PDB file of C-alpha atoms in Angstrom:
ATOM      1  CA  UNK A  11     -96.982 155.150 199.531  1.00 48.00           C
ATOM      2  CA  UNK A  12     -99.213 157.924 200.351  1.00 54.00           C
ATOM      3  CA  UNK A  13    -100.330 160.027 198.109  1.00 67.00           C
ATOM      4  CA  UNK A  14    -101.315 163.796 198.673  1.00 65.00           C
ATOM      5  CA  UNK A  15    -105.251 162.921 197.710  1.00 91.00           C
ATOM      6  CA  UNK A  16    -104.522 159.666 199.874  1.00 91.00           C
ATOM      7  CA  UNK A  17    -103.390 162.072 203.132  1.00 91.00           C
ATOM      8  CA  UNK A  18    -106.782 164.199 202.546  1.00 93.00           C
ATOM      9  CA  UNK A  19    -108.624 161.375 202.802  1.00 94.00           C
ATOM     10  CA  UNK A  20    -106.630 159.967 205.687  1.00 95.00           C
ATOM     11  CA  UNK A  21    -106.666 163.490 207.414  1.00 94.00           C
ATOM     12  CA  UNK A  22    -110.696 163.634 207.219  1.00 95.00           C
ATOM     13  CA  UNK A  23    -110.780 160.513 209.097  1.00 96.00           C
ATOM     14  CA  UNK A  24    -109.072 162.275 212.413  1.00 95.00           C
ATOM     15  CA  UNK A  25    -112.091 163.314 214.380  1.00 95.00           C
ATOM     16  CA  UNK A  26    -112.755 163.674 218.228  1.00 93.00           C
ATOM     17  CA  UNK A  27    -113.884 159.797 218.293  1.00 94.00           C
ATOM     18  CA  UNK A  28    -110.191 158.745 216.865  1.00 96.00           C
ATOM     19  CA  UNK A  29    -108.046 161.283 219.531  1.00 95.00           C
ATOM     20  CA  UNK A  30    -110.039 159.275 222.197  1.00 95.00           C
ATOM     21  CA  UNK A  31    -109.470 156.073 220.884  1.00 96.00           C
ATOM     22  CA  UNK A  32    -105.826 157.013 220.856  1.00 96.00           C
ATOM     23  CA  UNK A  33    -105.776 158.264 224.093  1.00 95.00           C
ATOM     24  CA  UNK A  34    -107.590 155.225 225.511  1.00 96.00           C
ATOM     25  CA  UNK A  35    -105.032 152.900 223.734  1.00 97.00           C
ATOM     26  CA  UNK A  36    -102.433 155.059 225.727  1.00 96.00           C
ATOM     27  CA  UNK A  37    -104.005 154.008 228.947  1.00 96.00           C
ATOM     28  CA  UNK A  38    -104.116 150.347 227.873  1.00 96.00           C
ATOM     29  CA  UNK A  39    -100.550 149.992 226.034  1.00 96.00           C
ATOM     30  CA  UNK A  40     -98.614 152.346 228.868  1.00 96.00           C
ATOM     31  CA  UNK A  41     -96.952 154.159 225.717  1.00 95.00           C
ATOM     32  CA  UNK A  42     -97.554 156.976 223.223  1.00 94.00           C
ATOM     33  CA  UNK A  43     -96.153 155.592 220.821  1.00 96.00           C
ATOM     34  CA  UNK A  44     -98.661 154.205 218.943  1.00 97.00           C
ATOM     35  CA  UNK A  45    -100.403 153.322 215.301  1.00 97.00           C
ATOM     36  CA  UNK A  46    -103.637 153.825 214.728  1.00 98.00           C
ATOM     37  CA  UNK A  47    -104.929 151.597 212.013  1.00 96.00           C
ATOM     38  CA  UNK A  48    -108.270 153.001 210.493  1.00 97.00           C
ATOM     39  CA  UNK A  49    -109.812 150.178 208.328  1.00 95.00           C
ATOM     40  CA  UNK A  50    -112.575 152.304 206.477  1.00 93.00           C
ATOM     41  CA  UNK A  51    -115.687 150.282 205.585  1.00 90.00           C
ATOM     42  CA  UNK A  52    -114.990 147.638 208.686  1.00 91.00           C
ATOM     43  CA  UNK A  53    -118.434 148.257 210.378  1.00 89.00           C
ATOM     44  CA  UNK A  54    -117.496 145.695 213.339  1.00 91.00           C
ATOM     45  CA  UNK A  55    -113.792 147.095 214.264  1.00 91.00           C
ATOM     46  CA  UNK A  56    -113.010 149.931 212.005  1.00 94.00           C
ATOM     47  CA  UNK A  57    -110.052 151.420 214.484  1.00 96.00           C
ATOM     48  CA  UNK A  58    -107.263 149.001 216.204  1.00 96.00           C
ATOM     49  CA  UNK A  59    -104.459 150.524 217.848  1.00 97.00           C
ATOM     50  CA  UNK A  60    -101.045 148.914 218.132  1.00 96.00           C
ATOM     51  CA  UNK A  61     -97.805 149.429 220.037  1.00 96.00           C
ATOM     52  CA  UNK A  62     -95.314 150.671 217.146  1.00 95.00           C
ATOM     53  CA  UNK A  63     -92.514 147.861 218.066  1.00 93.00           C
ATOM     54  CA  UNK A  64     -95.177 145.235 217.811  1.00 91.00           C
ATOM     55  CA  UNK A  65     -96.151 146.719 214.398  1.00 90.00           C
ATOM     56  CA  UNK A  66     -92.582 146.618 213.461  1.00 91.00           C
ATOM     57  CA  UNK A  67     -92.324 142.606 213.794  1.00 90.00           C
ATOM     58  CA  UNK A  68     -96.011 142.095 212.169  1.00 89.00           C
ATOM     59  CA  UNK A  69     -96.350 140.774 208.819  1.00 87.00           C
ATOM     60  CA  UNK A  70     -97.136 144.600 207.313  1.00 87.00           C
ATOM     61  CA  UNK A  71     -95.629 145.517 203.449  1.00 89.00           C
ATOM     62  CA  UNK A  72     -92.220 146.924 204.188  1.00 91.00           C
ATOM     63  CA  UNK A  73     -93.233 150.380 202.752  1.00 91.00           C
ATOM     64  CA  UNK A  74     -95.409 150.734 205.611  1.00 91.00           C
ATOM     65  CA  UNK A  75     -92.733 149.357 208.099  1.00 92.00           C
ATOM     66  CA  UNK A  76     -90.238 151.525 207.012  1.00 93.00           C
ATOM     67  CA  UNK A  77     -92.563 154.737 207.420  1.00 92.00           C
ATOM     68  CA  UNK A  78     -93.652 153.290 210.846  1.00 94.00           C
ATOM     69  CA  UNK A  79     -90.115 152.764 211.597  1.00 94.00           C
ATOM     70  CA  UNK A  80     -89.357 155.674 213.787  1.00 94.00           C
ATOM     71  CA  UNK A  81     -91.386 157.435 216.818  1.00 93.00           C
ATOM     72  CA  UNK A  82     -94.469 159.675 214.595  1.00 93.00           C
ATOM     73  CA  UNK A  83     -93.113 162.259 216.998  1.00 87.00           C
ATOM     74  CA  UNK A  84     -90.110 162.683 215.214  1.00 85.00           C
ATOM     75  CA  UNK A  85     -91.880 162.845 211.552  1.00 82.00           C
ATOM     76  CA  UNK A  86     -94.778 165.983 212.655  1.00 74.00           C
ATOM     77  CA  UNK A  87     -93.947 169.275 213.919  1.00 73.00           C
ATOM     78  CA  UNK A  88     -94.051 169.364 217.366  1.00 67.00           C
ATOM     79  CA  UNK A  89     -97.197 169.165 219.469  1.00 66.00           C
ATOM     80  CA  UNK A  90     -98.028 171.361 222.064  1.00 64.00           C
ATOM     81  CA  UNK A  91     -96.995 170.483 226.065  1.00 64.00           C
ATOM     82  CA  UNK A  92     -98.743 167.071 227.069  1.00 63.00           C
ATOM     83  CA  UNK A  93    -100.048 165.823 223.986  1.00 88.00           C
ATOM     84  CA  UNK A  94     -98.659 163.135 221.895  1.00 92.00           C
ATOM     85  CA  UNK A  95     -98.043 162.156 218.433  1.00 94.00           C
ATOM     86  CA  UNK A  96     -99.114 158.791 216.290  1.00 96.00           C
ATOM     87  CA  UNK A  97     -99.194 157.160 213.100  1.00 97.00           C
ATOM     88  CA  UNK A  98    -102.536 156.812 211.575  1.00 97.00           C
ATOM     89  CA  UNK A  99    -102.822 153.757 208.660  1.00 96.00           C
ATOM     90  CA  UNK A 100    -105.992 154.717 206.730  1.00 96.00           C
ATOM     91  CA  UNK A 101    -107.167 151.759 204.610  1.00 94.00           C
ATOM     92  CA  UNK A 102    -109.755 152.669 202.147  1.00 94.00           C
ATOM     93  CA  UNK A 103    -112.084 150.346 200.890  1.00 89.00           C
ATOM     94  CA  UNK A 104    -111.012 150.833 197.415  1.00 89.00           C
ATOM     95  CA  UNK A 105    -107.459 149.218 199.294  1.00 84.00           C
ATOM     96  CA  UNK A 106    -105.327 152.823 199.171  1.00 91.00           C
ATOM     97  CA  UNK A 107    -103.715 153.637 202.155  1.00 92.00           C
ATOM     98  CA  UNK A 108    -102.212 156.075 203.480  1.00 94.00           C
ATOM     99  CA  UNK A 109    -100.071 156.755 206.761  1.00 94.00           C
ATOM    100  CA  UNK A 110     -99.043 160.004 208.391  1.00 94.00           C
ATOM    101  CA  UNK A 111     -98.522 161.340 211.492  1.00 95.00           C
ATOM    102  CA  UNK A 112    -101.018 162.861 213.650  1.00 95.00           C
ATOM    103  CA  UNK A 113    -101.110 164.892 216.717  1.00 92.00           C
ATOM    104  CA  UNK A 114    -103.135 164.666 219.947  1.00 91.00           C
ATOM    105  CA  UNK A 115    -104.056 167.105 222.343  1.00 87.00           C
ATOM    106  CA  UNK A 116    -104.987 165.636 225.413  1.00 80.00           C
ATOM    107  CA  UNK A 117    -108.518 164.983 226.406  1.00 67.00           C
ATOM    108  CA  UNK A 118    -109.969 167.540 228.721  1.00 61.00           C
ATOM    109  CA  UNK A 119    -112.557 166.095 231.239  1.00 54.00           C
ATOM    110  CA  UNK A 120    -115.437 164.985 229.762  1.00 52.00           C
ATOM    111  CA  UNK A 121    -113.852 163.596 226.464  1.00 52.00           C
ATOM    112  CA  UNK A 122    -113.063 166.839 224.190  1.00 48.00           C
ATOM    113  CA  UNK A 123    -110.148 167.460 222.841  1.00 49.00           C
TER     114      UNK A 123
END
């Protein structure tokens, strides 16, 4: 499903504005493990976050399910003490997507990561 062009894309999207969205999903859900879906071109909502088990049951293409399938944790290398892992759907608004892993470091005070 994703292509390496597809990840580059995806992987220019992670910025200091998506690690706090994560992190404030965290707060909300009570788990880390999360997916990020980044719907480029949606001016309105263009990040939702959703529990990975509720993802899991949704009505998403199996290729996706079955990458989602197990903790992102387990599919990245590991991150350093206190930060987290999670899977990050990039939808492109040419409709590629791609979905990879991507590690958190934990917000220091005042919302940098």
């Amino acid at each position: 499903m994703s292509h390496p062009d597809l990840e580059t894309r995806a992987r220019a999207l992670v910025d200091d504005k998506l690690i706090r969205a994560y992190w404030e999903a965290v707060e909300h859900y009570k788990t880390t493990d999360l997916v990020l879906i980044y719907a480029v071109g949606d001016s309105k909502y263009p990040v939702r976050a959703f529990a990975r088990e509720e993802l899991l049951s949704s009505t998403l293409p199996s290729d996706i399910k079955a990458k989602v399938a197990n903790p992102a944790s387990g599919a990245a290398s590991p991150p350093a003490g206190g930060d987290a892992t999670f899977w990050l759907l990039a939808i492109f608004s040419d409709e590629e997507a791609a979905c990879l892993p991507v590690n958190a470091k934990l917000m220091a005070p005042g919302g940098r990561a």
